[in-house]
XYZ file of C-alpha atoms in Angstrom:
259
model
C -1.742 -67.011 22.723
C -1.107 -70.901 22.593
C 2.354 -71.787 21.558
C 4.231 -74.901 21.209
C 6.478 -76.900 22.336
C 6.621 -76.458 25.776
C 8.813 -78.121 28.600
C 10.918 -81.540 26.750
C 10.384 -82.665 23.731
C 12.192 -85.515 22.144
C 12.903 -83.351 18.762
C 10.719 -79.949 17.561
C 10.512 -80.041 14.217
C 9.327 -76.180 14.721
C 7.319 -73.865 17.076
C 4.284 -72.130 16.637
C 2.023 -69.897 18.462
C -1.777 -68.925 18.296
C -3.120 -65.590 18.629
C -7.158 -64.957 19.850
C -7.065 -61.964 16.878
C -5.956 -61.780 13.164
C -2.591 -60.515 13.784
C -1.855 -60.352 9.597
C -4.129 -59.018 6.354
C -4.954 -62.495 4.338
C -3.989 -61.052 1.081
C -1.180 -59.177 2.033
C 1.226 -61.570 2.406
C 4.416 -59.843 1.613
C 3.488 -57.138 4.577
C 2.493 -60.289 6.769
C 6.129 -61.596 6.535
C 7.512 -58.558 8.232
C 4.977 -59.153 11.238
C 7.042 -60.975 13.214
C 6.679 -60.475 16.816
C 8.679 -63.355 18.799
C 12.259 -63.446 19.977
C 13.508 -66.952 20.096
C 16.947 -67.535 22.317
C 18.663 -69.085 21.086
C 18.409 -67.962 17.589
C 18.577 -70.752 15.399
C 18.868 -70.146 11.227
C 15.269 -70.923 9.870
C 12.210 -68.919 8.297
C 9.461 -67.667 10.225
C 5.788 -67.746 8.000
C 1.939 -66.995 8.894
C -0.355 -69.648 8.352
C -3.970 -68.139 8.081
C -3.789 -64.809 9.982
C -3.129 -65.625 13.409
C -1.058 -68.577 13.543
C 2.701 -67.540 13.394
C 5.424 -70.599 12.676
C 8.668 -70.713 13.044
C 10.942 -73.610 10.472
C 14.748 -74.205 11.309
C 16.678 -74.571 8.583
C 17.493 -78.271 9.296
C 16.060 -78.933 13.110
C 16.551 -77.175 16.660
C 19.872 -78.413 17.791
C 19.775 -81.043 20.644
C 21.115 -80.179 23.909
C 19.413 -76.878 24.332
C 17.069 -74.908 26.386
C 15.380 -72.593 24.157
C 13.427 -69.368 25.598
C 10.373 -67.561 23.113
C 9.031 -64.502 24.152
C 6.240 -61.681 22.710
C 6.609 -58.582 24.207
C 3.317 -56.574 26.183
C 2.086 -54.204 23.770
C 2.082 -56.622 20.765
C -0.529 -55.286 18.109
C -3.362 -57.747 16.201
C -4.267 -56.670 12.899
C -7.579 -55.227 14.058
C -6.194 -52.980 17.389
C -6.153 -55.225 20.063
C -3.277 -55.147 22.440
C -1.111 -58.232 24.321
C -1.849 -56.434 28.205
C 1.536 -58.450 29.227
C 4.420 -60.075 28.107
C 4.111 -63.681 27.282
C 7.056 -65.994 27.257
C 7.631 -69.898 27.762
C 10.616 -72.123 26.993
C 11.510 -75.443 25.542
C 14.481 -78.199 25.840
C 15.841 -80.515 23.723
C 17.574 -84.218 24.795
C 20.885 -84.230 26.330
C 23.291 -86.577 24.811
C 21.517 -90.268 24.530
C 23.384 -93.028 23.738
C 22.043 -95.354 20.420
C 24.599 -98.285 19.373
C 27.290 -99.453 21.344
C 29.917 -102.591 20.830
C 30.689 -105.132 21.840
C 27.408 -106.054 23.553
C 27.667 -109.874 24.339
C 30.546 -111.836 23.781
C 32.911 -113.308 24.105
C 35.622 -111.124 23.021
C 38.865 -110.672 22.351
C 40.946 -108.796 25.051
C 42.123 -106.241 22.733
C 38.738 -105.454 20.699
C 37.576 -101.739 20.133
C 35.175 -100.031 21.273
C 32.120 -98.021 19.604
C 29.403 -95.794 20.366
C 26.950 -93.934 18.421
C 24.493 -90.965 19.700
C 21.520 -89.237 18.728
C 23.429 -86.070 18.006
C 26.410 -84.621 17.427
C 29.467 -84.907 19.324
C 33.294 -83.694 20.219
C 35.065 -87.415 20.848
C 38.109 -85.519 22.357
C 35.367 -83.490 24.723
C 33.462 -86.623 25.298
C 36.423 -89.256 25.687
C 36.365 -87.861 30.033
C 33.643 -89.205 30.206
C 33.745 -92.242 29.034
C 35.018 -95.226 31.715
C 35.733 -98.532 31.142
C 36.054 -100.931 33.919
C 36.977 -104.641 33.605
C 36.162 -105.665 37.275
C 36.919 -103.736 39.792
C 40.268 -102.070 37.712
C 39.528 -98.815 35.296
C 41.328 -99.562 31.890
C 42.723 -96.412 30.035
C 41.482 -96.168 26.492
C 42.373 -94.180 23.280
C 41.243 -92.886 20.297
C 40.419 -93.959 16.839
C 40.464 -92.272 14.189
C 39.248 -92.279 11.029
C 42.100 -94.160 9.522
C 41.337 -96.727 12.170
C 38.064 -96.877 11.987
C 38.171 -97.691 8.259
C 40.702 -100.240 8.568
C 38.448 -102.554 11.010
C 35.643 -104.281 8.912
C 33.446 -104.859 11.980
C 33.990 -100.858 13.225
C 33.566 -99.572 9.268
C 30.238 -101.315 9.339
C 29.085 -99.419 12.097
C 30.210 -95.917 11.379
C 28.619 -96.578 8.032
C 25.055 -97.514 10.371
C 25.659 -93.598 12.070
C 25.396 -90.589 11.348
C 28.887 -88.574 10.746
C 29.781 -86.683 13.553
C 27.837 -88.920 16.119
C 30.080 -91.558 17.274
C 33.234 -92.685 18.842
C 35.391 -95.635 18.491
C 38.328 -96.652 21.285
C 40.552 -99.222 21.933
C 41.566 -100.346 25.277
C 45.488 -98.884 26.095
C 46.312 -102.656 27.287
C 44.601 -106.073 26.759
C 41.492 -106.523 28.659
C 41.852 -108.985 31.515
C 40.959 -113.001 30.151
C 37.112 -113.905 30.825
C 36.065 -110.705 32.635
C 32.866 -109.241 32.432
C 33.630 -105.386 31.231
C 31.296 -102.534 31.732
C 31.438 -99.622 29.707
C 30.235 -96.105 31.167
C 29.548 -92.566 29.410
C 28.973 -91.099 32.606
C 26.375 -88.145 34.178
C 27.438 -84.874 32.341
C 28.823 -85.714 29.390
C 28.509 -82.883 26.612
C 27.256 -82.597 23.384
C 28.677 -80.720 20.627
C 25.157 -79.430 19.845
C 24.302 -77.393 22.987
C 25.021 -77.009 26.561
C 23.100 -79.234 28.409
C 24.927 -82.180 29.775
C 23.401 -85.635 30.428
C 21.965 -85.944 33.784
C 22.372 -90.155 34.489
C 25.282 -92.574 33.748
C 24.347 -94.417 30.227
C 26.713 -97.954 30.105
C 26.417 -101.608 28.362
C 28.357 -105.002 29.341
C 30.002 -107.880 27.524
C 32.775 -110.240 28.476
C 36.032 -111.306 26.895
C 37.052 -114.762 26.392
C 38.077 -117.527 28.970
C 39.330 -120.664 28.366
C 38.096 -122.956 25.553
C 35.766 -125.411 27.051
C 32.303 -127.468 25.030
C 29.482 -126.620 26.436
C 27.257 -128.211 24.940
C 27.245 -131.290 22.928
C 23.648 -133.259 20.559
C 22.972 -135.715 17.833
C 19.602 -134.709 15.848
C 17.048 -132.894 17.052
C 14.565 -132.854 20.126
C 16.969 -135.652 21.932
C 15.834 -137.823 18.399
C 19.297 -138.991 16.805
C 18.736 -141.294 13.734
C 21.494 -142.040 11.241
C 22.429 -139.578 8.975
C 21.707 -136.645 11.407
C 24.414 -134.370 12.135
C 26.693 -133.997 15.698
C 27.015 -130.420 16.856
C 29.390 -129.219 19.231
C 28.971 -126.324 21.160
C 31.835 -123.720 22.443
C 32.401 -121.279 25.385
C 34.363 -119.414 22.522
C 34.007 -118.104 18.832
C 36.039 -120.545 16.759
C 38.442 -119.130 13.637
C 36.300 -120.518 10.978
C 39.824 -120.887 8.808
C 41.481 -123.402 11.170
C 38.669 -125.923 11.928
C 39.640 -129.008 11.242
C 37.850 -132.362 11.325
C 40.959 -133.992 13.072
C 39.619 -132.077 16.452
C 36.734 -135.139 16.874
C 37.170 -138.721 17.270
C 34.922 -140.245 16.580
C 34.428 -144.656 18.093
C 33.039 -146.451 15.991
C 34.919 -144.949 13.030
């Protein structure tokens, strides 16, 4: 037998096995469809079909569930169309990946102390079951977080945009129960052992990202023109440690001498 897939697979579109002898008559498609000598565990919705007379193909209705280990077996004594028999049972296994973090927010900063957190994954999750496996730390301090519902997500422009860019059922939104400390590095970790909603395989390694909360507002850089060249009518630029409220910015903040 030649078998696919085997071992760890990022995404298995189908299962196939090829025998050394014809297993069905090429002209009897209805009868061929009844010849299915493979036992797949766990069984998933899908259909078996012969490609020619020696290759059997299983196509799941959508895809194989993630975070799952599958076993396929062909029993000893399986007969070919020409009378040959399989001398011993053949079995093999393949595994789809556990939960993998794909998108996160926020990632850089500085950001607000009451910022929401967002994480999207490569497979379906149960947010409530995943919550104990998400750790938020500001420095050495562990911060408690609460799940946000769909109404909270819809009420936030940033979260709504992130949710629309992610697969339904594959993301979680959170908010710290207390404001994060100012001017602090914050690390969000999906700990090892985190569960998927699709299968029983758990994550083997932690997956983390970091960002920073805002500190005192300071000027970090200012310049006129480009490449240290300042000529009449060139713009002045001032950069700050934190984002400014664009609706509140006023030219009166800046004094130029001479006017």
